[in-house]
PDB file of C-alpha atoms in Angstrom:
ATOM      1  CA  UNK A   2       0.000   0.000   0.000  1.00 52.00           C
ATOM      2  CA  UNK A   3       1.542   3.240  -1.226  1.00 55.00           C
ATOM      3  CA  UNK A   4       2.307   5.625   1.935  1.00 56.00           C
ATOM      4  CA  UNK A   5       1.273   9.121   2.515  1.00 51.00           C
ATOM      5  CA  UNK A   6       4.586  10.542   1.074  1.00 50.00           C
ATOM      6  CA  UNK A   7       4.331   8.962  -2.259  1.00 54.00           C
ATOM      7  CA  UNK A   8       0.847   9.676  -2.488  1.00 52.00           C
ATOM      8  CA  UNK A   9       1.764  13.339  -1.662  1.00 47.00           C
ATOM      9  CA  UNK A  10       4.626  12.756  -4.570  1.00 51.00           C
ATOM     10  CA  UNK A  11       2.384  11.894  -6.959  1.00 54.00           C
ATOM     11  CA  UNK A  12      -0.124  14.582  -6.480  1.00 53.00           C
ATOM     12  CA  UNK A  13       2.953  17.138  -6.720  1.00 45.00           C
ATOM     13  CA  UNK A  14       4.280  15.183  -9.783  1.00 51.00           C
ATOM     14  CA  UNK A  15       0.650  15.716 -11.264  1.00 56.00           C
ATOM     15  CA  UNK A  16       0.149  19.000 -10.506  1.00 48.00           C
ATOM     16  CA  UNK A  17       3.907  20.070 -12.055  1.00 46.00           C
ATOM     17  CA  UNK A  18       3.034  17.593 -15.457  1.00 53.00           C
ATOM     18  CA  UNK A  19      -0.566  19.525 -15.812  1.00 52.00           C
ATOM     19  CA  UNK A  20       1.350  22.926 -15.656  1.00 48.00           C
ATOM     20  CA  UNK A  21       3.990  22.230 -17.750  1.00 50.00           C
ATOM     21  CA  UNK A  22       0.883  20.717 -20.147  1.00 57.00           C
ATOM     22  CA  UNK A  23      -0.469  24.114 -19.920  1.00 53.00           C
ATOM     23  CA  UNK A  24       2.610  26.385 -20.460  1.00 52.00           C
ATOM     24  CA  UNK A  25       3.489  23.634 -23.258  1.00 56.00           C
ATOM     25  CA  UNK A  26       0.699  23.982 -25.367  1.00 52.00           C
ATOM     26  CA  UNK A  27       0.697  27.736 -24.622  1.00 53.00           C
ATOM     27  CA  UNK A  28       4.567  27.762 -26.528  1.00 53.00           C
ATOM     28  CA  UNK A  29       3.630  25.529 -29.417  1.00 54.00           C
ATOM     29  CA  UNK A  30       0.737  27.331 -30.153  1.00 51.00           C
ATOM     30  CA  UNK A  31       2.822  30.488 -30.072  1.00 50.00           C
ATOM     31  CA  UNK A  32       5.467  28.172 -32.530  1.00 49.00           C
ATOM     32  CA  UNK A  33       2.776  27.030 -34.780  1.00 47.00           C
ATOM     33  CA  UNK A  34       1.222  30.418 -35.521  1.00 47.00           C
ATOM     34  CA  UNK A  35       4.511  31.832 -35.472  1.00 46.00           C
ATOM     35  CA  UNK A  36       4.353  34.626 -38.930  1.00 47.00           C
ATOM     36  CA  UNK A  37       7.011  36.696 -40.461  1.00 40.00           C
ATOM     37  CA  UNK A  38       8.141  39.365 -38.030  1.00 39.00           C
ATOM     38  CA  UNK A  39       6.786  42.348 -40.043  1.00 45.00           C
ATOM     39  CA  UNK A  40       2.976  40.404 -39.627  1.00 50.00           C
ATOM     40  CA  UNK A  41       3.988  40.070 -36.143  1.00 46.00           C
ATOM     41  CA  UNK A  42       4.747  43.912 -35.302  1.00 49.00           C
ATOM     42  CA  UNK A  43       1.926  44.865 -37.237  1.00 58.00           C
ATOM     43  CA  UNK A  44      -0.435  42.840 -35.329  1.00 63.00           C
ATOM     44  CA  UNK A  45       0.571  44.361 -31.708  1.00 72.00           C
ATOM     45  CA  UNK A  46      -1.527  46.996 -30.466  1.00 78.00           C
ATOM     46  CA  UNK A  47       1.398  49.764 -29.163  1.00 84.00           C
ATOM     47  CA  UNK A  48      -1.524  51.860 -27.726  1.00 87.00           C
ATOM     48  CA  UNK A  49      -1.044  49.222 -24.326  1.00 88.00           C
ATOM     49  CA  UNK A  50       2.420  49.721 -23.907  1.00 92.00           C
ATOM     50  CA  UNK A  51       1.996  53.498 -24.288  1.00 92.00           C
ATOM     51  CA  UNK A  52      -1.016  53.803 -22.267  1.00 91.00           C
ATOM     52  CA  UNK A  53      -0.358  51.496 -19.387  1.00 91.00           C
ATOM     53  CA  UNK A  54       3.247  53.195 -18.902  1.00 93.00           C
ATOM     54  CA  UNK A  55       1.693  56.937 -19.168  1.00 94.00           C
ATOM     55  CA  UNK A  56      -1.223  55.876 -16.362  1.00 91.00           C
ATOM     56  CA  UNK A  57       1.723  54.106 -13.983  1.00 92.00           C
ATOM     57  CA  UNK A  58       4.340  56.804 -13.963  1.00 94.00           C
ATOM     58  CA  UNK A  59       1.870  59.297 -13.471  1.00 94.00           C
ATOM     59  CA  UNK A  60      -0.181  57.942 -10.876  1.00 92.00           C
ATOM     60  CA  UNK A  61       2.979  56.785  -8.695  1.00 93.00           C
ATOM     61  CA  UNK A  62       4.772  59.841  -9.878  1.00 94.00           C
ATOM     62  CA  UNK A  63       1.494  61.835  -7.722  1.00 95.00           C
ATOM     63  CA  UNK A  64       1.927  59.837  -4.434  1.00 94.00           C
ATOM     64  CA  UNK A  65       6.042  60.261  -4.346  1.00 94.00           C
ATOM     65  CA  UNK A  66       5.901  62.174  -1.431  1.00 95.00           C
ATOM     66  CA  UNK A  67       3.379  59.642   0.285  1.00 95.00           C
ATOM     67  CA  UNK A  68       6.153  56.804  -0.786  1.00 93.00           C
ATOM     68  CA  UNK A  69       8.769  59.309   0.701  1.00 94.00           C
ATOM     69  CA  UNK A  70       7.346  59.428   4.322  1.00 95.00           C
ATOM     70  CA  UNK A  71       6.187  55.545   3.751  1.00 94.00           C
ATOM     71  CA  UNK A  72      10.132  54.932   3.355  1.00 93.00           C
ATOM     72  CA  UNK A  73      11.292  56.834   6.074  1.00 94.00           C
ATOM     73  CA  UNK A  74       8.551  55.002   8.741  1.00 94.00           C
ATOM     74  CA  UNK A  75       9.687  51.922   7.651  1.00 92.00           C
ATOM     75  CA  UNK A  76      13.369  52.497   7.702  1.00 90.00           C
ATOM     76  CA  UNK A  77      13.162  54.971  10.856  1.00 91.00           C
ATOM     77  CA  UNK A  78       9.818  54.391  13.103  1.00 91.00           C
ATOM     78  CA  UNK A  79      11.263  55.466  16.068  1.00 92.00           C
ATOM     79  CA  UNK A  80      11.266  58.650  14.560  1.00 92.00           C
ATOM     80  CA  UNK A  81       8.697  58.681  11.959  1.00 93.00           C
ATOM     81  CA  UNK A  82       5.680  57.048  13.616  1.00 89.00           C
ATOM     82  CA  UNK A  83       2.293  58.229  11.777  1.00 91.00           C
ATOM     83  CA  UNK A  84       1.694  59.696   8.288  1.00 92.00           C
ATOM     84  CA  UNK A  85       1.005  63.154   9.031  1.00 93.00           C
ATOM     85  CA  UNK A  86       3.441  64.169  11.675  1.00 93.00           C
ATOM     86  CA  UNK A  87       6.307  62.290   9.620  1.00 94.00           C
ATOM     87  CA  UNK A  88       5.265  64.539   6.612  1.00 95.00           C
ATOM     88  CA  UNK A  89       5.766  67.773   8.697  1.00 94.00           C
ATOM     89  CA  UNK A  90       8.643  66.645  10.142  1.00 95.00           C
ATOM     90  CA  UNK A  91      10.233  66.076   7.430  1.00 94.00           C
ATOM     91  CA  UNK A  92       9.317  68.885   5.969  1.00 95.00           C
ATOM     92  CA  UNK A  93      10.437  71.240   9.166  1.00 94.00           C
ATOM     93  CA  UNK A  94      14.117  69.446   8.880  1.00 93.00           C
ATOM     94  CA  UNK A  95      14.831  68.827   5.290  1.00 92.00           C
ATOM     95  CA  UNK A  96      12.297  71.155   3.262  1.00 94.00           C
ATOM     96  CA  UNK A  97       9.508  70.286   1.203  1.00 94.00           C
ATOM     97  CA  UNK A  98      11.700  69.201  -2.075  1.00 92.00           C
ATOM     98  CA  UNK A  99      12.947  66.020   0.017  1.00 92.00           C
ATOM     99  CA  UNK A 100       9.071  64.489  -0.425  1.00 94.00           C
ATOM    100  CA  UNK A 101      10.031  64.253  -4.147  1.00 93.00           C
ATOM    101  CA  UNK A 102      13.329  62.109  -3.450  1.00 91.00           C
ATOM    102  CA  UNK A 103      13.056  59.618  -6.121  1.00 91.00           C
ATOM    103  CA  UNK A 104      10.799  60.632  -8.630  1.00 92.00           C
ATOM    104  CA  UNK A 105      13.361  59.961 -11.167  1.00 91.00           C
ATOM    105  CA  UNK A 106      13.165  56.018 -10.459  1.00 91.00           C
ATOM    106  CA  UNK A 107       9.712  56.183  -9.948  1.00 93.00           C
ATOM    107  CA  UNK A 108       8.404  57.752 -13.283  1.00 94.00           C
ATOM    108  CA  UNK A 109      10.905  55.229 -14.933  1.00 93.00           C
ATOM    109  CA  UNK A 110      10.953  52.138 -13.342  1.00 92.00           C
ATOM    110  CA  UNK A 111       6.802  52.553 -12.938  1.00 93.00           C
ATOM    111  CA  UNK A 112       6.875  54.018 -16.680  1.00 94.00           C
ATOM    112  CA  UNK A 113       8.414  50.853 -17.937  1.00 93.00           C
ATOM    113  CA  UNK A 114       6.706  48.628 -15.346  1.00 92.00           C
ATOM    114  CA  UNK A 115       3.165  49.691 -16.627  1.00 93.00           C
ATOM    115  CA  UNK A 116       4.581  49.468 -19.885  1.00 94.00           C
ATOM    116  CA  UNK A 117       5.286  45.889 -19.969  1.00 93.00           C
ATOM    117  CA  UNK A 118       2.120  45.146 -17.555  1.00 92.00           C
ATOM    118  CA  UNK A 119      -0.271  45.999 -19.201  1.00 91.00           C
ATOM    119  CA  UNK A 120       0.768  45.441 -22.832  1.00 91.00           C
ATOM    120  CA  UNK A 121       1.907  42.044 -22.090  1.00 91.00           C
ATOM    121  CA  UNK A 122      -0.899  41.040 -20.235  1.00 91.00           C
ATOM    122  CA  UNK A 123      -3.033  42.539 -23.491  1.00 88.00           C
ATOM    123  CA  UNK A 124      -1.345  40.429 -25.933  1.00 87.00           C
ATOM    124  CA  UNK A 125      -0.825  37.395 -24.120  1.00 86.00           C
ATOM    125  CA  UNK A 126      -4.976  37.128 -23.381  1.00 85.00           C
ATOM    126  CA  UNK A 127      -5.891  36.031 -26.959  1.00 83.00           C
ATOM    127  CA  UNK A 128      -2.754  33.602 -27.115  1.00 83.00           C
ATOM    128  CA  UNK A 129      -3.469  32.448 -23.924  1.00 84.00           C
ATOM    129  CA  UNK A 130      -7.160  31.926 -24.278  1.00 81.00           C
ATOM    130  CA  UNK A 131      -6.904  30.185 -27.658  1.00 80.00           C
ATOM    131  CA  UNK A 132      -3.984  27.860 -26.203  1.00 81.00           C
ATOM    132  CA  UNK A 133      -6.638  26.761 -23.458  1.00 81.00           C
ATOM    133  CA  UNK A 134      -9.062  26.248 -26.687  1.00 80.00           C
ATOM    134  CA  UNK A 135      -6.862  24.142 -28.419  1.00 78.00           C
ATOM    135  CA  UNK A 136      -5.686  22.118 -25.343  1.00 79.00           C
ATOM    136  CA  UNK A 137      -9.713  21.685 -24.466  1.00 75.00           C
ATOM    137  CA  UNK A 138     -10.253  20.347 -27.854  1.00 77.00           C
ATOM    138  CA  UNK A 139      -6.898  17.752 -27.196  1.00 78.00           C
ATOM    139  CA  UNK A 140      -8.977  16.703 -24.004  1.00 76.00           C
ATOM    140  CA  UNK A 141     -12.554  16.091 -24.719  1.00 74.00           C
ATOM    141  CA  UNK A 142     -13.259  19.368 -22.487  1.00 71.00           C
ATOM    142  CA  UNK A 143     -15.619  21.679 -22.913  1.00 65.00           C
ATOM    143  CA  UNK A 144     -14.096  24.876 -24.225  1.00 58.00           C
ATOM    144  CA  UNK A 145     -15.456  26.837 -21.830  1.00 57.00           C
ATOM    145  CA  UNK A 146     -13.952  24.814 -18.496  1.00 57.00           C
ATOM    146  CA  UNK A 147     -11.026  26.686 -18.353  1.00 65.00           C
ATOM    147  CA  UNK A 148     -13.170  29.938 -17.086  1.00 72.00           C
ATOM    148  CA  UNK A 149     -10.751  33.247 -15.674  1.00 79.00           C
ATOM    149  CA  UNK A 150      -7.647  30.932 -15.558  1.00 84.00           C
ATOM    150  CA  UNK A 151      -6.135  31.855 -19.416  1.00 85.00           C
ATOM    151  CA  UNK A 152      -6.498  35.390 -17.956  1.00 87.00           C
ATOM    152  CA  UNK A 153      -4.594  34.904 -14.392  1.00 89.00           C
ATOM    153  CA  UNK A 154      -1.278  32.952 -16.513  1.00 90.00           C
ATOM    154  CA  UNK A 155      -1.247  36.268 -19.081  1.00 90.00           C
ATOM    155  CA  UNK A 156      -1.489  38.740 -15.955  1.00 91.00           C
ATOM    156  CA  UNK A 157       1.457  36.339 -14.031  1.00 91.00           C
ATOM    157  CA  UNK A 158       3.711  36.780 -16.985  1.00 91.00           C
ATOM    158  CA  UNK A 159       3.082  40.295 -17.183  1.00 92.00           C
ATOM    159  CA  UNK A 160       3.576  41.081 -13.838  1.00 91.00           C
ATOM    160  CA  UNK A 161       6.768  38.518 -13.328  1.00 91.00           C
ATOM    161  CA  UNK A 162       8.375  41.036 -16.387  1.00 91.00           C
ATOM    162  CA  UNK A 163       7.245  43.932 -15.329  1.00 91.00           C
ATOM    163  CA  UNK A 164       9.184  43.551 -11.400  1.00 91.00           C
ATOM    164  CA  UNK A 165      12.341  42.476 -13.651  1.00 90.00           C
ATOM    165  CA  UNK A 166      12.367  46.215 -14.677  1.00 88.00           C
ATOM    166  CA  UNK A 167      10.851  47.511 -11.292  1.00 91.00           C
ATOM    167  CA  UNK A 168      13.599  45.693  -8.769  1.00 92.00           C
ATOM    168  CA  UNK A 169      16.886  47.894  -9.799  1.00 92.00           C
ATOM    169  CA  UNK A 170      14.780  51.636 -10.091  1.00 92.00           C
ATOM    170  CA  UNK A 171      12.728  50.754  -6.198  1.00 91.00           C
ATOM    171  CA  UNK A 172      16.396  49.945  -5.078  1.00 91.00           C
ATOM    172  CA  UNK A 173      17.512  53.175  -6.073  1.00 91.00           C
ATOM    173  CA  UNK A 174      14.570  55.293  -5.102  1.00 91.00           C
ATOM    174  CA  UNK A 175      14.864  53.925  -1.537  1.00 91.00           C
ATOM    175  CA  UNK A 176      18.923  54.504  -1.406  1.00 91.00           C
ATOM    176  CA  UNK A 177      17.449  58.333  -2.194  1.00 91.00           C
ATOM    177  CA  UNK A 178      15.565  58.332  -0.168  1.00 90.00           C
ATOM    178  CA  UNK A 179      16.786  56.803   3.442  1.00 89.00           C
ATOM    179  CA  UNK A 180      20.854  56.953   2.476  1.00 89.00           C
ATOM    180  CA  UNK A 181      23.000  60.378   2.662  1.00 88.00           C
ATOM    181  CA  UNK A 182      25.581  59.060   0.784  1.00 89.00           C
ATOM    182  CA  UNK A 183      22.877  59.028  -2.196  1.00 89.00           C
ATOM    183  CA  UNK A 184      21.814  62.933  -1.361  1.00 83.00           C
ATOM    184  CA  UNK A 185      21.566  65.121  -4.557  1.00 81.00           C
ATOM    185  CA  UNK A 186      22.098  61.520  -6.654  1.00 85.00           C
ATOM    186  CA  UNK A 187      20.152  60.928  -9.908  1.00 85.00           C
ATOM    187  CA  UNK A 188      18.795  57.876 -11.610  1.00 87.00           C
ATOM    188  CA  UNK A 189      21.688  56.768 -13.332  1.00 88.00           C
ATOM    189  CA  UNK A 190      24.506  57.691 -10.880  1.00 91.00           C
ATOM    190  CA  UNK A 191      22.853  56.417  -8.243  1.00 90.00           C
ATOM    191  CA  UNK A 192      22.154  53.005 -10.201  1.00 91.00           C
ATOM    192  CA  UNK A 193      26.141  53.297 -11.291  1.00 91.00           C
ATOM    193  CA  UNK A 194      26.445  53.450  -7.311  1.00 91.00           C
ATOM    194  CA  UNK A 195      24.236  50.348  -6.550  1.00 92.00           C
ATOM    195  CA  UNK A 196      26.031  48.183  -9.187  1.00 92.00           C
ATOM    196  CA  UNK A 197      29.600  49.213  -7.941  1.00 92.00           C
ATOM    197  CA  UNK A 198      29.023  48.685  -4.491  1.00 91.00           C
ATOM    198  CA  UNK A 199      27.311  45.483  -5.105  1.00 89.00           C
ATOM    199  CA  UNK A 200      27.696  44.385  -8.557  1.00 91.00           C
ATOM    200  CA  UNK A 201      25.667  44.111 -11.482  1.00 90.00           C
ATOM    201  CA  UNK A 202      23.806  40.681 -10.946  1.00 89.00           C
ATOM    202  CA  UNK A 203      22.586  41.670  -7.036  1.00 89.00           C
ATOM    203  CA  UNK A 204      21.836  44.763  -7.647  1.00 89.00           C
ATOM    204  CA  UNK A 205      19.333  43.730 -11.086  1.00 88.00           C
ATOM    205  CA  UNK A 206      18.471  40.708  -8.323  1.00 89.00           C
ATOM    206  CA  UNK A 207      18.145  41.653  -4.794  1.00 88.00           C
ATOM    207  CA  UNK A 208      14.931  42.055  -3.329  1.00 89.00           C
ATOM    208  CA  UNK A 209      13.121  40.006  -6.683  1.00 90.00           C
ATOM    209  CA  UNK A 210      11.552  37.412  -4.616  1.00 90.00           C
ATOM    210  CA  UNK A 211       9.868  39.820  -2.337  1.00 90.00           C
ATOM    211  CA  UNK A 212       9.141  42.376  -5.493  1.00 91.00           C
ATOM    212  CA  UNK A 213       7.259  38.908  -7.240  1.00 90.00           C
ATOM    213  CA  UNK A 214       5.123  37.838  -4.231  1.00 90.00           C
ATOM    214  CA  UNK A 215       3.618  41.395  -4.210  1.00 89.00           C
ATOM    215  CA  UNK A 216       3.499  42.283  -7.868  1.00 89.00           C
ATOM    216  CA  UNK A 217       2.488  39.384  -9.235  1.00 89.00           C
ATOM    217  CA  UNK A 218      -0.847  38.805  -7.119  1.00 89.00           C
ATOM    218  CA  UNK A 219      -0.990  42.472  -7.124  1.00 88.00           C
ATOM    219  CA  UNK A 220      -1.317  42.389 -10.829  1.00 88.00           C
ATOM    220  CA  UNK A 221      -4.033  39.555 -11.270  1.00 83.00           C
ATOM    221  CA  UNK A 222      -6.059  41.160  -8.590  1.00 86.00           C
ATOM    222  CA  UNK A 223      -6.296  44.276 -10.337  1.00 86.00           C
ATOM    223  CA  UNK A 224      -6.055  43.503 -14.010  1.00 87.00           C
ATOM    224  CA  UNK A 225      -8.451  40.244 -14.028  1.00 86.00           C
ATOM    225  CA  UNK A 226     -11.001  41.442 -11.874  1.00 84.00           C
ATOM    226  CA  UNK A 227     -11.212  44.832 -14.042  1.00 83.00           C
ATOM    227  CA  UNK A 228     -11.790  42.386 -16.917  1.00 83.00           C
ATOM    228  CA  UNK A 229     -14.793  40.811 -14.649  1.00 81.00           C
ATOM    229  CA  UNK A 230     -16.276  43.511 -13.704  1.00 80.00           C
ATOM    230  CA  UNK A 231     -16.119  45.487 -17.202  1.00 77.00           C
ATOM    231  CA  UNK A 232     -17.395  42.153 -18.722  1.00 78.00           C
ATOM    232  CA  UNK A 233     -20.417  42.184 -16.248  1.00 78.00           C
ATOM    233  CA  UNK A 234     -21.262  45.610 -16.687  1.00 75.00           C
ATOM    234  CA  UNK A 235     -21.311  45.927 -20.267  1.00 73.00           C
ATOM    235  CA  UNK A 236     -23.686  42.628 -20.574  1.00 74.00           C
ATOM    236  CA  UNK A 237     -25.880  44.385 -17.974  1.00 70.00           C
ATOM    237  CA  UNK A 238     -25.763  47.967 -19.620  1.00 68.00           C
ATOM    238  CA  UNK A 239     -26.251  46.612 -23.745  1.00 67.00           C
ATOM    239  CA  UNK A 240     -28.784  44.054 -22.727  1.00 63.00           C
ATOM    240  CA  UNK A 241     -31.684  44.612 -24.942  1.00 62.00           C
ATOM    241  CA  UNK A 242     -34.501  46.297 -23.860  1.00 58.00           C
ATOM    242  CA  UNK A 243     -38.140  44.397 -23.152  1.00 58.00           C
ATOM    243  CA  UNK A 244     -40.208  47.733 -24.151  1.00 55.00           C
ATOM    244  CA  UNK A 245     -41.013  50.837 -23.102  1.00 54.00           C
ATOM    245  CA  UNK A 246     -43.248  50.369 -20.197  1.00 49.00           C
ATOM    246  CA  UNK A 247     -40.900  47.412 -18.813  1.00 46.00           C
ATOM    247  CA  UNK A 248     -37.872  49.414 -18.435  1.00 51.00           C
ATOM    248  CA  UNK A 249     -35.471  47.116 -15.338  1.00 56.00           C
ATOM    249  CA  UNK A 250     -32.946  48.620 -13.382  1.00 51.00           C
ATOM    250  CA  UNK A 251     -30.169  47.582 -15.819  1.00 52.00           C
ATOM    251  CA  UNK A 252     -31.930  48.813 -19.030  1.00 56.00           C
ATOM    252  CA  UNK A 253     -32.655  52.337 -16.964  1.00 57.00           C
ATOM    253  CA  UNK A 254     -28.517  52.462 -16.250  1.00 55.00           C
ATOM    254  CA  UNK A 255     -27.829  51.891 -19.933  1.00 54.00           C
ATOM    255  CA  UNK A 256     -30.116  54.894 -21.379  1.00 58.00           C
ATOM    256  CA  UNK A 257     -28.407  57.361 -18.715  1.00 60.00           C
ATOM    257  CA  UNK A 258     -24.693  55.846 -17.836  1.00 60.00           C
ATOM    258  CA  UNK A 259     -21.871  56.315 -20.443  1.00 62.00           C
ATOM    259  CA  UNK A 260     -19.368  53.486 -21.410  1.00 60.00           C
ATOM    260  CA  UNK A 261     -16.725  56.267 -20.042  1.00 63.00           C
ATOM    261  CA  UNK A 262     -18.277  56.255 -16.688  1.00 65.00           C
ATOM    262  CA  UNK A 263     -18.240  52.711 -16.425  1.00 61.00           C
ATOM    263  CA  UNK A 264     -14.522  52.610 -17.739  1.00 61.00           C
ATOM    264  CA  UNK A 265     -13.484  54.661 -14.478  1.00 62.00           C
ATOM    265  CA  UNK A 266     -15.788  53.065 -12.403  1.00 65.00           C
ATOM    266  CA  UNK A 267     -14.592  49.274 -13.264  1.00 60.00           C
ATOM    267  CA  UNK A 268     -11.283  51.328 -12.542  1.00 63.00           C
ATOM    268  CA  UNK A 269     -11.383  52.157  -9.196  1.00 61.00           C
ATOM    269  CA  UNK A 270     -13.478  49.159  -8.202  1.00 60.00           C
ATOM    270  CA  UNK A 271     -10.676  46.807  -9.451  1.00 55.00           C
TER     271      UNK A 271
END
């Protein structure tokens, strides 16, 4: 009779062999409607990359000074212990230019991390999706089964990319922010600093693991369920109406509710 530890093997062993099926087919589909490159660049939507970078950089370029005081808690909280008497503090000793410490990493690094987030995650969906398709047909499944999981593996690659870029520029933008020798620094100096004090390899390295376990779920949550929810609404608001004198709450939304307002809403909600 197999034991409890081989049994736990095998399930492990399974679980691995189905993921590997899945990433897999994923790659040979990629392979197997591989076209020329020009096809290929033609057929990528640039408005993601250049849209998702604009909205990060700006949005975490706004709350700098928040990530300033958020920094100096964390590094100092004997000192620094709540939001608003850190921010005058700060502001008392150092002036009010040291809340924007850092805003050189953080318009880049978030630039090219919202970059890469969002137009990965954009063109990755249909490959994904249609890789799940293909494998469902393979299996006897229906094609449906596979539900908001194609969507969850696109927004893990994107976000596993997107902290490649983000590790080195957070690295630098907290030196700025917590380390004197880094005072007056810019981006590139003070990355020239990081990778002669520590090399190249740590300093494009250290911190990754921690950087993945809150981007990546972090990216899922937000980008998935803003798929959900738009998805939902959109059914809700287009859904045909039954007449005039039968109007339902949902057909009433979609004669006075923009699809703008329900692009910011979905937004903030996700």
């Amino acid at each position: 009779m197999p034991s409890k530890q081989n049994l736990g093997r095998a399930h492990a062993h399974r679980r691995v062999a189905g993921l590997l099926t899945i990433l897999s087919v994923i790659i040979s589909h990629v392979a197997v409607s591989a076209t020329p490159a020009a096809s290929i660049a033609s057929s990528i939507d640039y408005r993601y990359f250049v849209a998702g970078g604009s909205c990060a950089a700006i949005s975490h370029g706004i709350t700098t000074p928040i990530d300033v005081v958020k920094t100096r808690m964390q590094s100092n909280p004997d000192k620094y212990r709540s939001l608003l008497p850190a921010t005058a503090m700060i502001i008392k000793e150092e002036g009010a230019a040291t809340l924007v410490k850092g805003l050189g990493p953080t318009l880049v690094g978030y630039g090219i991390e919202g970059a890469f987030k969002f137009g990965i995650y954009e063109i990755m969906k249909p490959l994904t999706v249609l890789a799940f398709k293909n494998m469902n047909k393979k299996m006897n499944r229906p094609t449906a089964s596979a539900g908001a999981l194609p969507f969850i593996i696109s927004s893990i690659m994107a976000g596993a990319v997107a902290s490649l870029v983000l590790v080195p520029m957070e690295s630098t933008r907290i030196r700025m922010v917590t380390d004197p020798e880094f005072e007056g620094v810019g981006l590139l100096k003070g990355l020239g600093k990081l990778v002669d004090e520590a090399g190249l390899a740590q300093t494009l390295t250290v911190g990754m693991g921690a950087m993945l376990a809150k981007q990546i779920p972090y990216t899922f949550g937000k980008q998935v369920s803003f798929d959900v929810v738009a998805k939902f609404l959109y059914r809700v608001l287009n859904a045909p109406p039954r007449g005039p004198s039968l109007l339902t709450l949902s057909e009433t939304l979609s004669k006075n509710v923009s699809p703008e307002f329900v692009k910011w809403a979905v937004s903030v909600l996700s």
